[in-house]
């Protein structure tokens, strides 16, 4: 018997006035309407509840003048039904609030949704009944509700912040909130109006209020970046693109980063000249497209403080060129956050409005509001007589509409407010451990507000409803996220938040706008496409991270974490898997070298250094090429001799170019990358002996190379780190040169292959077990393998220079690297270890690709500086901020400047 019928009979028997449904949904906006449609089609009895008097959600409440969407409307629409798409035509590039509201009404009518919506109804409490396995809801209007599943489609920006300014109650004039705007048209003619706030709502409404008001005074706490919308008809080329391949266009949006069909930008800022960057910026400014401006100028704009600063400065120039009064222009110019880290705005005449004689900007950073009085607003310097105050002060975002609206009590009587006391915890942003059968649409932990909401909402709703169908078909009645999965998601969220610059601003994304709210980046910053693939993997992995239960003790729990790799490592590995490359070991030595050379052509160009010089250094039986990287600052600099990776078979003095540049820039040391000889042409011990000979020559010729005479450091990655380690042993045993320290990144240290990492990471992480076997076979005969010149772990370790040893979790070489570090320490060598969680063998060599490797590379550079006796550097350019730590404002300010 269907679930609902059992429940209905139970309720009839008890004679209660409880409404029995399979699913209750809170909210009748974009998400609630689509949920209702899908659930109904799937055969679930459903009721939706909304405090509002009609459908629309955020578009019902936010009726202030100028309210529009700021993602092109062609992209901000439902896509689930091509016939619906054909039946509605948007009139503008960015539709107004009334038109969007009409659209949502049209959708509600088309699918006859209103009959299942209880308007003017607020849920006052939701309690999980463990025995019945149902949620019991009380409401402020009408029957209580009993439902199997409870879905919050409450939106992210639905709970307006109360005014935090003393004296509001004393004010005799009119007070309005942009987020709760009256339905009747307001007239500001002849009025002295104050707008408090300069976020999106204020920036949209200020120009229109200024046109009417006798005088408008804007109270600004933090200036924002705003881009002109250049609104008008939907751009023809976008419409043509959509109409020529509707399905393809929508699919591209679903797998994009922001939910809008724009490609991933690959050109980095330092590959462009000033003129080229300016040209790109001007094009984006003229296009009036926020997502384009946020994602398409250069690849590093959203992930690197330096790349971002170039864009922010172009923005600032624009503000200065539009606003005539220099003091007002200065006050409107943002300096305290990277562009895009706080939600930028789309405007129509915003900055130009400050050129009007009837508009005054009050900079609250210089004169904070002291109080609101009966007749106006007092700062600590002046008083303003005001007739109308508009609060555009924003929302208790992401969690407010879920947590603050009503008590939600889950399993064991736990309250969601208590569980989230230190910040929201979810699995996928959709579910919460301890709260069975509760779903959040665009909850904290989902891409939500960092994406095109329409795209994210459809994905969430489809995923949730498909799961409910599947759960029911399998005979389960309850679904709940596990603690392991939820903790893993929090870790993945934190990893993702090191990728973008959102962590560097105090915003509603981080909870900073609400006094006392726990701080942390709440939306998922990993992108819409990656998020979608993760959700699909959860299903593919047998509902990984969920416990499903049902009648008669039925239970299924495939516990675990869905993402253990760093987010960008995951992307790289997925991309490599999609390329379906032949195993490198199947290509032969020359084929493998050609492959690597070709592969390296597609990586981002390394960043500029002061100078790059190619040269050769002599050997007793020939010569070796080298490439020298010199810092821009005046020398002489200490020297690090670098050995590239490639299993003693592949690569050359140029193949680790981005990493060498990175070390040179960060450590401010000369890096000399040595082109040692390779197998099979030159087998063991050639590479080791070349490494030693090259180091000796470089140390002896330090001054000639423009470096600081004295001890050199050695560094290397993979087989190169093996050569660096061996060089230290040979230098100790052969009377020099003196080595200041060794940086060993994912080193080969031993010929034993039975350590767990060889098994755990045998396949799937680019450097495979068979590939390592192949390298060993080509370089070194089994009889020679225990020689410390190839297995340094088997050598004498006492008396070696200090070491910094880096290992990566998903690397076959992980355990031998750790073993080497431990053995060095046991032998009395000063050692520091970096065991990089979620990284793979190539993470640190993939500069500007694996962005989460930045903090690790910064630590490596600091280690080299210590070896060289250079002073420690402070966090540079926001890049070297350790993972998971919030940057303090002084750091950011220093970086931004
Ligand atoms: O709110 P906000 P919003 N004293 O939080 C200031 C979406 N949206 O309603 O930055 C003085 O952005 C506050 O200052 P500060 C969009 O995602 C979309 O404008 O905290 N000032 C800030 O300037 C947007 O981001 C559209 O220092 C105070 C402003 O008030 C989100 O909704 C349109 C203050 C609040 O800005 C929220 O936008 C509108 C105080 N006590 C909104 N408290 C579209 O176009 C706060 N402020 C689709």
Coordinates of N, CA and C and ligand atoms in Angstrom, one line a residue, residues 59 64 68-70 157 161 164-165 196-201 204 221-222 342-343 364-365 392-395 508, ligand 1:
X59 N 11.3 36.9 -5.8 CA 10.7 37.9 -6.8 C 9.4 38.4 -6.3
X64 N 11.4 46.3 -5.0 CA 11.9 47.7 -5.0 C 12.2 48.2 -6.4
X68 N 15.9 43.7 -10.8 CA 16.0 42.9 -12.1 C 16.9 41.7 -11.8
X69 N 16.9 40.8 -12.7 CA 17.9 39.7 -12.5 C 19.3 40.3 -13.0
X70 N 20.4 39.7 -12.6 CA 21.6 40.2 -13.1 C 22.4 39.0 -13.8
X157 N 18.4 34.0 0.1 CA 18.4 35.4 0.5 C 16.9 35.8 0.8
X161 N 17.9 41.1 7.0 CA 18.5 41.4 8.3 C 17.7 42.5 9.0
X164 N 20.3 47.2 12.3 CA 21.2 47.1 13.5 C 21.5 48.5 14.1
X165 N 20.7 49.4 13.8 CA 21.1 50.8 14.1 C 20.1 51.3 15.2
X196 N 20.2 53.2 3.0 CA 21.4 52.6 3.8 C 21.8 51.3 3.1
X197 N 23.1 51.3 2.7 CA 23.6 50.1 2.1 C 24.0 50.4 0.6
X198 N 25.0 49.7 0.1 CA 25.3 49.8 -1.3 C 25.6 48.4 -1.9
X199 N 24.8 47.5 -1.6 CA 24.8 46.1 -2.2 C 24.0 46.2 -3.5
X200 N 23.7 45.0 -4.0 CA 23.0 44.9 -5.3 C 21.6 45.6 -5.3
X201 N 20.9 45.4 -4.2 CA 19.6 46.0 -4.1 C 19.6 47.5 -4.1
X204 N 20.8 48.9 -7.6 CA 19.7 48.9 -8.6 C 18.7 50.0 -8.3
X221 N 28.7 51.8 3.7 CA 29.7 51.3 4.6 C 30.9 50.8 3.8
X222 N 30.6 50.0 2.8 CA 31.6 49.4 2.0 C 31.3 49.6 0.5
X342 N 33.4 39.6 -3.1 CA 32.1 40.1 -2.6 C 31.2 40.1 -3.8
X343 N 30.0 39.9 -3.7 CA 29.1 39.9 -4.9 C 29.1 41.2 -5.6
X364 N 30.4 56.0 5.5 CA 30.3 55.6 6.9 C 31.7 55.1 7.5
X365 N 32.6 54.9 6.7 CA 34.0 54.5 7.2 C 34.6 55.7 7.9
X392 N 18.6 48.9 2.6 CA 19.0 48.0 1.6 C 20.2 47.2 2.2
X393 N 20.0 46.7 3.4 CA 21.1 46.2 4.3 C 21.2 44.7 4.2
X394 N 20.5 44.1 3.3 CA 20.8 42.7 3.0 C 20.1 41.7 3.9
X395 N 20.6 40.5 3.9 CA 19.9 39.3 4.4 C 20.8 38.5 5.4
X508 N 28.5 38.5 2.9 CA 27.4 37.6 3.3 C 27.7 36.1 2.9
Ligands
LIG1 O1 22.4 43.0 0.3 P1 23.9 43.1 0.5 P2 21.5 43.2 -1.0 N1 24.9 49.9 8.5 O2 24.2 42.3 1.7 C1 25.2 47.5 4.1 C2 21.2 39.3 -4.5 N2 20.6 40.3 -5.2 O3 20.1 43.1 -0.7 O4 29.1 45.6 2.7 C3 25.3 50.3 7.3 O5 24.7 42.8 -0.7 C4 26.2 46.6 3.6 O6 27.5 47.1 3.9 P3 28.7 46.1 4.1 C5 22.7 39.4 -4.7 O7 23.2 38.1 -4.6 C6 20.5 40.1 -6.5 O8 21.9 44.4 -1.7 O9 28.2 44.9 4.9 N3 25.3 49.6 6.2 C7 25.9 46.5 2.1 O10 26.4 47.6 1.5 C8 23.1 40.2 -3.6 O11 24.5 40.1 -3.3 C9 20.0 41.1 -7.3 O12 29.7 46.9 4.8 C10 24.9 48.3 6.3 C11 24.4 46.5 2.1 O13 24.0 47.1 3.3 C12 22.3 39.8 -2.5 O14 21.0 39.5 -3.1 C13 19.5 42.2 -6.8 C14 24.5 47.8 7.6 C15 23.8 45.2 2.0 O15 24.2 44.6 0.8 C16 22.1 40.7 -1.4 O16 21.9 42.0 -1.9 C17 19.5 42.4 -5.4 C18 24.5 48.6 8.7 N4 24.2 48.2 9.9 C19 20.1 41.4 -4.6 N5 24.2 46.5 7.4 C20 19.9 40.8 -8.8 O17 20.2 41.6 -9.5 C21 24.4 46.2 6.1 N6 24.8 47.3 5.5 C22 19.5 39.5 -9.2

